[in-house]
Amino acid sequence: MPEFKEYKTFIGGEWVAAQSGETFESEDPYTGEPWALIPRCGADDVDRAVRAAYDAWDAGPWADMTATARGRLLRKLGDLIAENAEHLAEIEVRDNGKLISEMLAQCKYLPEWYYFYGGLADKIEGSVIASDKPDTFNYTLREPVGVCAMITPWNSPLLLVGWKLAPALAAGCTCVLKPSEFTSASLLEFMKLVEEAGFPPGVVNVVTGTGREAGEPLVTHPGVAKVAFTGGGSTGRQVYEQAAQGLKKVSLELGGKSPNIVFDDCVLEDAVNGAISGIFAATGQTCIAGSRLLVQETIHDEFMERLVEVASTARMGDPKRAETQVGPVTTPPQYEKVLEYIDIAKNEGATCVLGGGPAGADEGGGKYFVKPTIFDNVKNDMRIAQEEVFGPVLSVITFKDEEDAIRIGNDVVYGLAAGVWTQSLNRATVMAKRLRAGTVWVNTYRAVSVTAPFGGYKQSGIGRENGQEAIEQYLQTKSVMINTGAGAGNPFVMKVAGSS
Ligand code: TXE
């Protein structure tokens, strides 16, 4: 039996309980057993955390630190993550039930965010403006926006924190993190590394708890300048509305219903593997899941036969074991939601050609397991083709030609990602241009990179994470104008171009 852990949260450089003294349990989705106790923070804890972050941003060692020193701290944190990657991955698996192979790969890659943005910290530059006014020296300063609230989901807890935290710290912001109530432990383990790296108190703070009790007061707190959120569409909308009341800056990443498009000139084996990795990896619980598989009608039968053959070999089981290929669904409500969508698809008349329900212990299943499920003969206006399931459920839709694939691919409110499988360079570039998605993969899928901007078109979100562009989310520009001439001019007339 693994040790039952009791966590404290990290606010203002101190390990503290919630001020109410309340806690909640974190459950292992494979066993269904509670394994950790987490502080249940409320509005008073949020207030304390935001004040600590505000003070750290406003004055003191962090505010005075050079960008070069900030970058060094970030890189040190990257080194500590690299040293502790296995430990962090084990905690993530216990909390969210994703495969150890997947979480280990994520945790080993995670330091790159802290190296990349650590390197970028002292390359944030303003400019000298060629002013249209004589005797005026005009330059810009790129300054941190202030305290950033970061609200993250349960599917890739530390990775999604890294996408926000690393650029925000590089920009000089301070942060209050609110992890999902289903997966708080890995972030609290991670905070030990933040402390060890030597970030000044108040620069990074955590409030653990529910969306209502900790998330909402964080979004609405007047000390917060910017909200960075990853999660579901309806929660994202609420967060956007509440942040708008305080005119806060907002970035949102809200998932999708991404088309993975297979043309008849593809390399069939690669496309089959790409379709499977697009939906069954991570038990389909990724925002970029290729949950709508568009197959050209000329290869439909051959492709489906091979797809079902390969997908049916997926080994379900304990996510902590290296050989497992499909693990549990992470949360009980999510498990119910996935099963409900399977029923919806059946009732809509889609043909279930694989799976189609919960997986029992005899099939390697545990508490919250759903069999890898494939629906054929899906029409794009069905709910199973339009709404995000966030589970191992694939909808297959046939198309005639490029034009048809583009029409169906774009006919959805989302626009996070898309995949194209073809050997034609011309077709690949045409598709990449015409698909309305923040990322288009050609002959690959789920390739996410620290250097590549990532985010949504349409209702998949606002703003970009990763790449150099992400740091813009955490900066604001100040224009400084210095009069280099004599006198201040006529006090009753605006200084316009050409006047002195
Ligand atoms: O997400 P929520 P849930 C999608 C997926 C899934 C659905 C619901 O389709 O089925 O969302 O998942 C916090 N103010 N994605 O319920 O509610 C919450 O505590 C402030 C897509 O888990 O969006 C958690 O920390 N915060 C996705 C975070 O928001 C609030 C990843 C996300 O929770 C809040 C996960 C409030 N009022 C689910 N209410 C992706 N884009 O990758 C909740 N929260």
Coordinates of C-alpha atoms and ligand atoms in Angstrom, one line a residue:
M1 CA 0.0 0.0 0.0
P2 CA 1.6 3.4 -0.9
E3 CA 1.9 5.9 1.8
F4 CA -1.1 8.2 2.4
K5 CA 0.2 11.8 2.0
E6 CA -1.0 15.0 3.7
Y7 CA -0.1 18.1 1.8
K8 CA 0.1 21.8 2.7
T9 CA -0.1 24.5 0.1
F10 CA 2.5 27.2 -0.7
I11 CA 1.7 30.9 -0.1
G12 CA 4.1 33.8 0.4
G13 CA 7.0 31.4 0.7
E14 CA 5.5 29.3 3.4
W15 CA 3.9 25.9 3.6
V16 CA 0.4 26.5 5.0
A17 CA -2.9 24.8 5.6
A18 CA -6.1 26.4 4.4
Q19 CA -7.2 29.1 6.8
S20 CA -10.4 27.2 7.5
G21 CA -8.3 24.1 8.3
E22 CA -10.4 22.1 5.8
T23 CA -9.1 19.5 3.4
F24 CA -10.3 17.2 0.6
E25 CA -9.1 13.8 -0.6
S26 CA -7.4 13.1 -3.9
E27 CA -8.4 9.8 -5.5
D28 CA -6.3 7.4 -7.5
P29 CA -8.4 6.9 -10.7
Y30 CA -7.1 3.3 -11.2
T31 CA -7.9 2.0 -7.7
G32 CA -10.6 4.5 -6.9
E33 CA -9.0 4.8 -3.5
P34 CA -8.1 8.2 -1.8
W35 CA -4.3 8.6 -1.5
A36 CA -3.7 12.2 -0.5
L37 CA -5.2 15.0 1.6
I38 CA -5.1 18.5 0.1
P39 CA -5.9 21.9 1.7
R40 CA -9.3 23.2 0.7
C41 CA -8.6 26.8 0.1
G42 CA -11.3 29.5 0.0
A43 CA -11.5 33.2 -0.7
D44 CA -9.4 34.1 2.4
D45 CA -6.5 32.0 1.2
V46 CA -6.9 33.4 -2.3
D47 CA -6.7 36.9 -0.9
R48 CA -3.5 36.0 1.1
A49 CA -1.9 34.5 -2.0
V50 CA -2.8 37.4 -4.3
R51 CA -1.5 39.9 -1.7
A52 CA 1.8 38.0 -1.4
A53 CA 2.1 37.9 -5.2
Y54 CA 1.3 41.6 -5.5
D55 CA 3.9 42.6 -2.9
A56 CA 6.5 40.4 -4.6
W57 CA 5.8 42.0 -7.9
D58 CA 5.6 45.6 -6.6
A59 CA 8.8 45.8 -4.7
G60 CA 11.6 43.7 -3.2
P61 CA 14.1 41.1 -4.5
W62 CA 12.0 39.9 -7.5
A63 CA 11.0 43.4 -8.7
D64 CA 14.7 44.5 -8.4
M65 CA 16.2 41.4 -10.0
T66 CA 17.8 41.7 -13.4
A67 CA 16.2 39.8 -16.2
T68 CA 19.4 37.8 -16.5
A69 CA 19.2 36.7 -12.9
R70 CA 15.5 35.8 -13.4
G71 CA 16.5 33.7 -16.4
R72 CA 19.1 31.9 -14.3
L73 CA 16.5 31.1 -11.6
L74 CA 14.2 29.6 -14.3
R75 CA 17.0 27.5 -15.7
K76 CA 17.9 26.3 -12.2
L77 CA 14.3 25.2 -11.7
G78 CA 14.5 23.4 -15.1
D79 CA 17.5 21.5 -13.8
L80 CA 15.7 20.5 -10.6
I81 CA 12.7 19.3 -12.6
A82 CA 15.0 17.2 -14.7
E83 CA 16.5 15.6 -11.6
N84 CA 13.1 14.9 -10.2
A85 CA 11.2 13.9 -13.4
E86 CA 10.5 10.3 -12.4
H87 CA 9.2 11.3 -9.0
L88 CA 6.9 14.0 -10.5
A89 CA 5.7 11.6 -13.1
E90 CA 4.7 9.0 -10.5
I91 CA 2.7 11.5 -8.6
E92 CA 0.9 12.6 -11.8
V93 CA 0.0 9.0 -12.6
R94 CA -1.4 8.5 -9.1
D95 CA -3.5 11.6 -9.4
N96 CA -4.7 11.5 -13.0
G97 CA -4.3 7.9 -14.0
K98 CA -2.5 8.7 -17.3
L99 CA 0.2 6.2 -18.4
I100 CA 3.5 6.3 -16.7
S101 CA 5.1 6.2 -20.2
E102 CA 3.2 9.4 -21.2
M103 CA 3.7 11.3 -17.9
L104 CA 7.4 10.4 -17.8
A105 CA 7.9 11.7 -21.3
Q106 CA 6.0 14.9 -20.3
C107 CA 8.0 15.4 -17.1
K108 CA 11.3 14.7 -18.9
Y109 CA 10.4 17.3 -21.5
L110 CA 9.1 19.8 -19.0
P111 CA 12.5 21.4 -18.1
E112 CA 12.7 22.7 -21.7
W113 CA 10.0 25.3 -20.9
Y114 CA 12.1 26.7 -18.1
Y115 CA 15.2 26.6 -20.2
F116 CA 13.6 28.2 -23.2
Y117 CA 11.9 31.0 -21.3
G118 CA 14.8 31.3 -19.0
G119 CA 16.9 32.1 -22.1
L120 CA 14.3 34.5 -23.4
A121 CA 14.1 36.5 -20.1
D122 CA 16.9 38.9 -21.0
K123 CA 16.0 39.2 -24.6
I124 CA 12.8 41.1 -24.0
E125 CA 13.6 44.4 -25.6
G126 CA 11.8 47.7 -26.1
S127 CA 12.6 49.9 -29.0
V128 CA 13.7 53.4 -29.8
I129 CA 10.9 55.0 -31.8
A130 CA 11.7 57.2 -34.8
S131 CA 9.5 60.0 -33.3
D132 CA 7.7 62.4 -35.6
K133 CA 8.2 65.1 -33.1
P134 CA 11.4 67.2 -33.0
D135 CA 13.4 67.3 -29.8
T136 CA 11.7 64.2 -28.5
F137 CA 13.5 61.0 -27.5
N138 CA 10.9 58.2 -27.5
Y139 CA 11.6 54.7 -26.3
T140 CA 9.5 51.8 -25.1
L141 CA 9.8 49.6 -22.0
R142 CA 8.3 46.1 -22.0
E143 CA 7.0 45.5 -18.5
P144 CA 5.4 42.6 -16.7
V145 CA 1.6 42.9 -16.5
G146 CA 1.6 42.1 -12.7
V147 CA -0.1 39.2 -10.8
C148 CA -1.2 36.4 -13.0
A149 CA -3.8 33.8 -12.0
M150 CA -3.2 30.5 -13.6
I151 CA -6.0 27.9 -13.6
T152 CA -5.3 24.5 -14.9
P153 CA -7.1 21.2 -15.6
W154 CA -6.4 17.6 -14.6
N155 CA -5.2 16.1 -17.9
S156 CA -1.6 17.3 -18.0
P157 CA -1.2 19.2 -14.7
L158 CA 2.5 20.1 -14.6
L159 CA 2.9 20.6 -18.4
L160 CA 0.0 23.0 -18.6
V161 CA 1.3 24.9 -15.6
G162 CA 4.7 25.1 -17.3
W163 CA 3.2 26.6 -20.5
K164 CA 1.9 29.5 -18.4
L165 CA 4.4 29.8 -15.5
A166 CA 7.6 29.8 -17.4
P167 CA 6.8 32.7 -19.8
A168 CA 5.1 34.7 -17.0
L169 CA 8.2 34.4 -14.7
A170 CA 10.5 35.2 -17.6
A171 CA 8.4 38.4 -18.2
G172 CA 8.8 39.3 -14.5
C173 CA 5.3 38.6 -13.4
T174 CA 4.3 36.9 -10.1
C175 CA 1.7 34.1 -10.0
V176 CA -1.0 32.4 -8.1
L177 CA -1.7 28.9 -9.4
K178 CA -5.0 27.0 -9.0
P179 CA -4.7 23.4 -10.1
S180 CA -7.6 21.1 -10.7
E181 CA -9.1 19.7 -7.5
F182 CA -8.6 16.3 -9.0
T183 CA -4.9 16.7 -9.5
S184 CA -3.3 19.0 -7.0
A185 CA -0.5 16.8 -5.6
S186 CA 2.0 17.0 -8.4
L187 CA 1.9 20.8 -8.3
L188 CA 2.5 20.8 -4.5
E189 CA 5.5 18.5 -5.1
F190 CA 6.7 20.8 -7.8
M191 CA 6.5 23.8 -5.4
K192 CA 9.2 22.1 -3.3
L193 CA 11.5 22.6 -6.4
V194 CA 10.4 26.2 -6.8
E195 CA 11.4 26.8 -3.2
E196 CA 14.7 25.0 -3.6
A197 CA 15.5 26.9 -6.7
G198 CA 15.4 30.1 -4.6
F199 CA 12.5 32.1 -6.0
P200 CA 11.8 35.0 -3.5
P201 CA 8.7 34.5 -1.3
G202 CA 5.4 35.4 -3.0
V203 CA 6.6 35.0 -6.6
V204 CA 4.9 31.7 -7.0
N205 CA 1.9 30.8 -4.8
V206 CA -0.7 28.0 -4.9
V207 CA -4.3 27.8 -3.9
T208 CA -5.7 24.3 -4.0
G209 CA -9.5 23.7 -4.0
T210 CA -12.6 23.7 -6.1
G211 CA -13.4 26.0 -9.0
R212 CA -16.2 27.7 -7.1
E213 CA -14.3 28.1 -3.8
A214 CA -10.8 28.9 -5.0
G215 CA -11.0 29.5 -8.8
E216 CA -13.8 32.2 -8.8
P217 CA -12.4 34.4 -6.0
L218 CA -9.0 34.2 -7.8
V219 CA -10.4 35.3 -11.2
T220 CA -12.4 38.2 -9.6
H221 CA -9.7 39.4 -7.1
P222 CA -8.8 43.0 -7.9
G223 CA -5.1 42.4 -7.4
V224 CA -5.0 40.0 -10.3
A225 CA -4.0 41.6 -13.6
K226 CA -4.2 38.6 -15.9
V227 CA -5.9 35.2 -16.0
A228 CA -4.5 32.3 -18.0
F229 CA -6.9 29.4 -18.1
T230 CA -7.0 25.9 -19.6
G231 CA -10.1 23.8 -19.3
G232 CA -13.6 23.2 -20.6
G233 CA -15.5 25.6 -22.8
S234 CA -18.4 26.4 -20.4
T235 CA -16.0 27.1 -17.5
G236 CA -13.8 29.1 -19.8
R237 CA -16.8 31.3 -20.8
Q238 CA -17.5 32.0 -17.1
V239 CA -13.9 32.8 -16.4
Y240 CA -13.9 35.2 -19.4
E241 CA -17.1 36.9 -18.2
Q242 CA -15.9 37.3 -14.7
A243 CA -12.5 38.6 -15.7
A244 CA -14.2 41.1 -18.0
Q245 CA -15.8 42.7 -14.9
G246 CA -12.3 43.7 -13.8
L247 CA -11.1 44.4 -17.4
K248 CA -8.3 41.8 -16.9
K249 CA -6.2 40.4 -19.6
V250 CA -7.3 36.8 -20.4
S251 CA -5.9 33.9 -22.3
L252 CA -7.9 30.7 -22.7
E253 CA -7.3 27.3 -24.1
L254 CA -10.6 25.4 -24.3
G255 CA -10.2 22.2 -26.2
G256 CA -11.5 21.1 -29.5
K257 CA -13.1 18.6 -31.9
S258 CA -10.1 18.3 -34.2
P259 CA -10.4 16.7 -37.6
N260 CA -7.7 14.1 -38.5
I261 CA -8.0 13.8 -42.3
V262 CA -6.8 10.7 -44.2
F263 CA -6.5 11.0 -48.0
D264 CA -6.2 8.0 -50.3
D265 CA -2.6 8.9 -51.2
C266 CA -1.4 8.5 -47.6
V267 CA 1.0 5.9 -46.2
L268 CA -1.7 3.7 -44.8
E269 CA 0.2 2.2 -41.8
D270 CA 1.3 5.7 -40.7
A271 CA -2.2 7.1 -41.0
V272 CA -3.6 4.2 -39.0
N273 CA -1.1 4.8 -36.2
G274 CA -1.7 8.5 -36.4
A275 CA -5.5 8.0 -36.1
I276 CA -4.9 5.8 -33.0
S277 CA -2.4 8.1 -31.3
G278 CA -4.8 11.0 -32.0
I279 CA -7.6 9.5 -30.0
F280 CA -6.5 6.6 -27.8
A281 CA -3.3 8.1 -26.4
A282 CA -4.0 9.6 -23.0
T283 CA -7.4 7.8 -23.1
G284 CA -8.5 10.6 -25.4
Q285 CA -8.2 13.1 -22.6
T286 CA -6.3 15.7 -24.5
C287 CA -7.5 19.0 -25.9
I288 CA -5.9 18.2 -29.2
A289 CA -7.5 14.7 -29.6
G290 CA -8.2 13.9 -33.2
S291 CA -11.7 12.9 -32.3
R292 CA -13.2 13.4 -35.8
L293 CA -11.5 11.0 -38.2
L294 CA -12.2 12.1 -41.8
V295 CA -11.5 9.2 -44.2
Q296 CA -11.6 9.6 -48.0
E297 CA -14.4 7.3 -49.3
T298 CA -12.1 5.5 -51.8
I299 CA -10.1 3.9 -49.0
H300 CA -12.8 3.7 -46.3
D301 CA -13.2 -0.1 -46.1
E302 CA -9.5 -1.0 -46.3
F303 CA -8.6 1.8 -43.8
M304 CA -11.3 0.9 -41.3
E305 CA -10.4 -2.8 -41.3
R306 CA -6.8 -2.0 -40.5
L307 CA -7.8 0.7 -37.9
V308 CA -10.1 -1.6 -36.0
E309 CA -7.6 -4.5 -36.2
V310 CA -4.8 -2.3 -34.6
A311 CA -7.0 -0.5 -32.1
S312 CA -8.5 -3.7 -30.8
T313 CA -5.0 -4.8 -29.6
A314 CA -4.7 -1.8 -27.2
R315 CA -3.8 -3.2 -23.8
M316 CA -5.8 -1.6 -20.9
G317 CA -4.5 -1.8 -17.4
D318 CA -2.6 -0.3 -14.5
P319 CA -1.3 3.1 -15.8
K320 CA 1.8 2.6 -13.5
R321 CA 2.9 -0.4 -15.6
A322 CA 5.1 0.4 -18.6
E323 CA 3.3 -2.0 -21.0
T324 CA -0.2 -0.5 -20.5
Q325 CA -1.5 1.4 -23.5
V326 CA -4.9 2.6 -22.4
G327 CA -5.5 3.7 -18.8
P328 CA -8.6 4.9 -16.9
V329 CA -10.6 8.0 -17.4
T330 CA -9.3 10.5 -14.8
T331 CA -12.4 11.7 -12.9
P332 CA -15.8 10.1 -12.0
P333 CA -17.8 12.9 -13.7
Q334 CA -15.7 12.5 -16.8
Y335 CA -16.3 8.8 -16.8
E336 CA -20.0 9.4 -16.7
K337 CA -19.7 12.0 -19.4
V338 CA -17.9 9.6 -21.8
L339 CA -20.4 6.8 -21.3
E340 CA -23.2 9.3 -21.9
Y341 CA -21.7 10.3 -25.2
I342 CA -21.4 6.7 -26.3
D343 CA -25.2 6.3 -25.7
I344 CA -25.8 9.6 -27.6
A345 CA -23.8 8.3 -30.6
K346 CA -25.7 5.0 -30.6
N347 CA -29.0 6.8 -30.4
E348 CA -28.0 9.1 -33.2
G349 CA -27.5 6.1 -35.5
A350 CA -23.7 5.9 -35.7
T351 CA -22.4 2.4 -36.1
C352 CA -20.2 1.2 -33.2
V353 CA -17.4 -0.9 -34.7
L354 CA -15.2 -1.2 -31.6
G355 CA -15.7 -1.0 -27.9
G356 CA -18.8 1.0 -26.9
G357 CA -19.0 0.8 -23.1
P358 CA -17.1 0.3 -19.8
A359 CA -14.2 -2.2 -19.6
G360 CA -14.4 -4.9 -17.0
A361 CA -11.5 -6.3 -14.9
D362 CA -11.2 -9.3 -17.3
E363 CA -10.3 -6.8 -20.1
G364 CA -7.6 -5.1 -17.9
G365 CA -10.1 -2.4 -16.8
G366 CA -10.3 -1.0 -13.3
K367 CA -12.5 1.6 -11.6
Y368 CA -13.1 4.1 -14.4
F369 CA -12.3 2.3 -17.7
V370 CA -14.0 2.8 -21.0
K371 CA -13.1 0.5 -23.9
P372 CA -11.4 2.2 -26.9
T373 CA -14.5 3.0 -29.0
I374 CA -14.9 3.7 -32.7
F375 CA -18.1 4.9 -34.4
D376 CA -18.4 4.6 -38.1
N377 CA -21.0 6.3 -40.4
V378 CA -21.0 9.4 -38.3
K379 CA -22.5 12.5 -39.9
N380 CA -20.9 15.8 -39.1
D381 CA -24.0 17.3 -37.7
M382 CA -24.4 14.6 -35.0
R383 CA -23.6 15.6 -31.4
I384 CA -20.9 13.0 -31.4
A385 CA -19.1 14.9 -34.2
Q386 CA -19.7 18.4 -32.8
E387 CA -19.2 18.2 -29.0
E388 CA -16.0 17.4 -27.1
V389 CA -16.2 14.0 -25.4
F390 CA -12.7 14.1 -23.9
G391 CA -12.4 10.3 -23.8
P392 CA -11.4 7.3 -26.0
V393 CA -14.2 7.7 -28.5
L394 CA -13.5 8.2 -32.2
S395 CA -16.1 9.4 -34.8
V396 CA -15.4 8.4 -38.4
I397 CA -16.8 10.5 -41.2
T398 CA -16.2 9.9 -44.9
F399 CA -15.5 12.6 -47.5
K400 CA -15.2 12.8 -51.3
D401 CA -12.4 15.2 -52.1
E402 CA -10.2 18.0 -50.8
E403 CA -13.1 20.5 -50.9
D404 CA -15.4 18.2 -49.0
A405 CA -12.7 17.5 -46.4
I406 CA -12.1 21.2 -45.8
R407 CA -15.9 21.9 -45.5
I408 CA -16.4 19.1 -43.0
G409 CA -13.1 19.8 -41.2
N410 CA -14.0 23.4 -40.6
D411 CA -17.7 22.8 -39.8
V412 CA -17.4 22.9 -36.0
V413 CA -17.2 25.7 -33.4
Y414 CA -13.7 24.6 -32.4
G415 CA -10.4 25.2 -34.1
L416 CA -7.5 23.9 -32.0
A417 CA -5.8 21.4 -34.2
A418 CA -6.1 19.3 -37.4
G419 CA -4.1 16.4 -39.0
V420 CA -3.6 15.7 -42.6
W421 CA -2.3 12.4 -44.0
T422 CA -1.1 12.6 -47.6
Q423 CA 2.0 12.2 -49.7
S424 CA 1.2 15.2 -51.9
L425 CA 3.1 18.3 -50.9
N426 CA 0.7 20.5 -52.8
R427 CA -2.3 19.0 -51.0
A428 CA -0.6 19.3 -47.7
T429 CA 0.1 23.0 -48.1
V430 CA -3.4 23.7 -49.4
M431 CA -5.0 21.9 -46.5
A432 CA -2.7 23.6 -44.0
K433 CA -3.7 27.0 -45.4
R434 CA -7.5 26.3 -45.5
L435 CA -8.1 24.4 -42.2
R436 CA -9.1 26.9 -39.5
A437 CA -7.0 25.5 -36.6
G438 CA -4.2 26.9 -34.5
T439 CA -2.0 23.8 -35.3
V440 CA -2.0 21.7 -38.4
W441 CA 0.0 18.5 -38.5
V442 CA 0.9 16.8 -41.7
N443 CA 1.8 13.1 -41.5
T444 CA 2.1 13.3 -37.7
Y445 CA -0.2 14.0 -34.8
R446 CA 0.1 15.3 -31.2
A447 CA 3.5 16.8 -31.8
V448 CA 3.6 19.6 -29.3
S449 CA 6.8 21.7 -29.0
V450 CA 8.1 24.4 -26.6
T451 CA 9.2 26.4 -29.6
A452 CA 5.9 26.3 -31.5
P453 CA 3.1 28.7 -30.8
F454 CA 0.0 26.8 -29.6
G455 CA -3.6 27.9 -29.2
G456 CA -7.1 28.0 -30.7
Y457 CA -8.9 29.5 -33.6
K458 CA -12.7 30.1 -33.1
Q459 CA -14.1 28.8 -29.8
S460 CA -10.9 26.8 -28.9
G461 CA -9.4 29.8 -27.2
I462 CA -7.8 33.2 -27.0
G463 CA -4.0 33.9 -27.1
R464 CA -1.0 31.6 -27.7
E465 CA 1.1 29.5 -25.5
N466 CA 4.6 28.2 -26.2
G467 CA 7.2 29.7 -28.6
Q468 CA 8.5 33.3 -28.4
E469 CA 5.0 34.7 -28.9
A470 CA 3.7 33.3 -25.5
I471 CA 5.7 35.8 -23.6
E472 CA 3.6 38.7 -25.1
Q473 CA 0.7 37.5 -23.0
Y474 CA 2.6 38.5 -19.9
L475 CA 4.0 41.9 -21.0
Q476 CA 2.7 45.4 -21.5
T477 CA 4.3 48.2 -23.4
K478 CA 5.2 51.6 -21.9
S479 CA 6.1 54.5 -24.1
V480 CA 8.5 57.0 -22.6
M481 CA 8.9 60.5 -24.3
I482 CA 11.7 62.8 -23.2
N483 CA 11.8 66.4 -24.3
T484 CA 15.3 67.1 -25.5
G485 CA 14.6 70.7 -26.6
A486 CA 14.3 73.9 -24.7
G487 CA 11.1 74.7 -22.8
A488 CA 7.8 72.8 -22.6
G489 CA 6.0 74.8 -25.4
N490 CA 2.5 76.3 -25.4
P491 CA 0.7 74.8 -22.4
F492 CA -2.7 75.2 -24.1
V493 CA -1.9 73.4 -27.3
M494 CA -1.2 69.7 -27.8
K495 CA 2.3 69.0 -29.1
V496 CA 1.7 67.7 -32.6
A497 CA 4.1 66.5 -35.3
G498 CA 6.3 69.1 -36.7
S499 CA 5.8 71.6 -33.8
S500 CA 8.5 72.0 -31.3
Ligands
TXE1 O1 -13.0 21.3 -16.5 P1 -13.1 22.7 -15.9 P2 -13.6 19.9 -16.0 C1 -13.0 19.8 -21.1 C2 -13.4 18.4 -21.3 C3 -14.1 18.0 -20.0 C4 -14.7 19.3 -19.6 C5 -15.0 19.5 -18.2 O2 -14.4 18.4 -22.4 O3 -15.0 17.0 -20.2 O4 -13.8 20.3 -20.0 O5 -13.8 19.2 -17.4 C6 -11.4 25.3 -12.5 N1 -13.9 29.8 -11.9 N2 -11.6 19.9 -20.7 O6 -14.9 20.0 -15.3 O7 -14.4 22.9 -15.1 C7 -11.3 23.9 -12.0 O8 -11.3 23.8 -10.6 C8 -12.6 29.5 -11.9 C9 -10.7 20.4 -21.7 O9 -12.5 19.2 -15.3 O10 -12.9 23.6 -17.0 C10 -10.1 23.4 -12.8 O11 -8.9 23.9 -12.0 N3 -12.1 28.3 -12.1 C11 -9.4 20.8 -21.2 C12 -10.1 24.2 -14.1 O12 -11.1 25.3 -13.9 C13 -12.9 27.3 -12.2 C14 -8.9 20.1 -20.1 C15 -10.6 23.3 -15.3 O13 -11.9 22.8 -14.9 C16 -14.3 27.5 -12.2 C17 -9.9 19.6 -19.2 C18 -14.8 28.8 -12.0 N4 -16.1 29.1 -12.0 C19 -11.2 19.5 -19.5 N5 -14.9 26.3 -12.3 C20 -8.4 21.2 -22.2 N6 -8.6 22.4 -22.8 O14 -7.4 20.6 -22.4 C21 -13.9 25.4 -12.5 N7 -12.7 26.0 -12.4

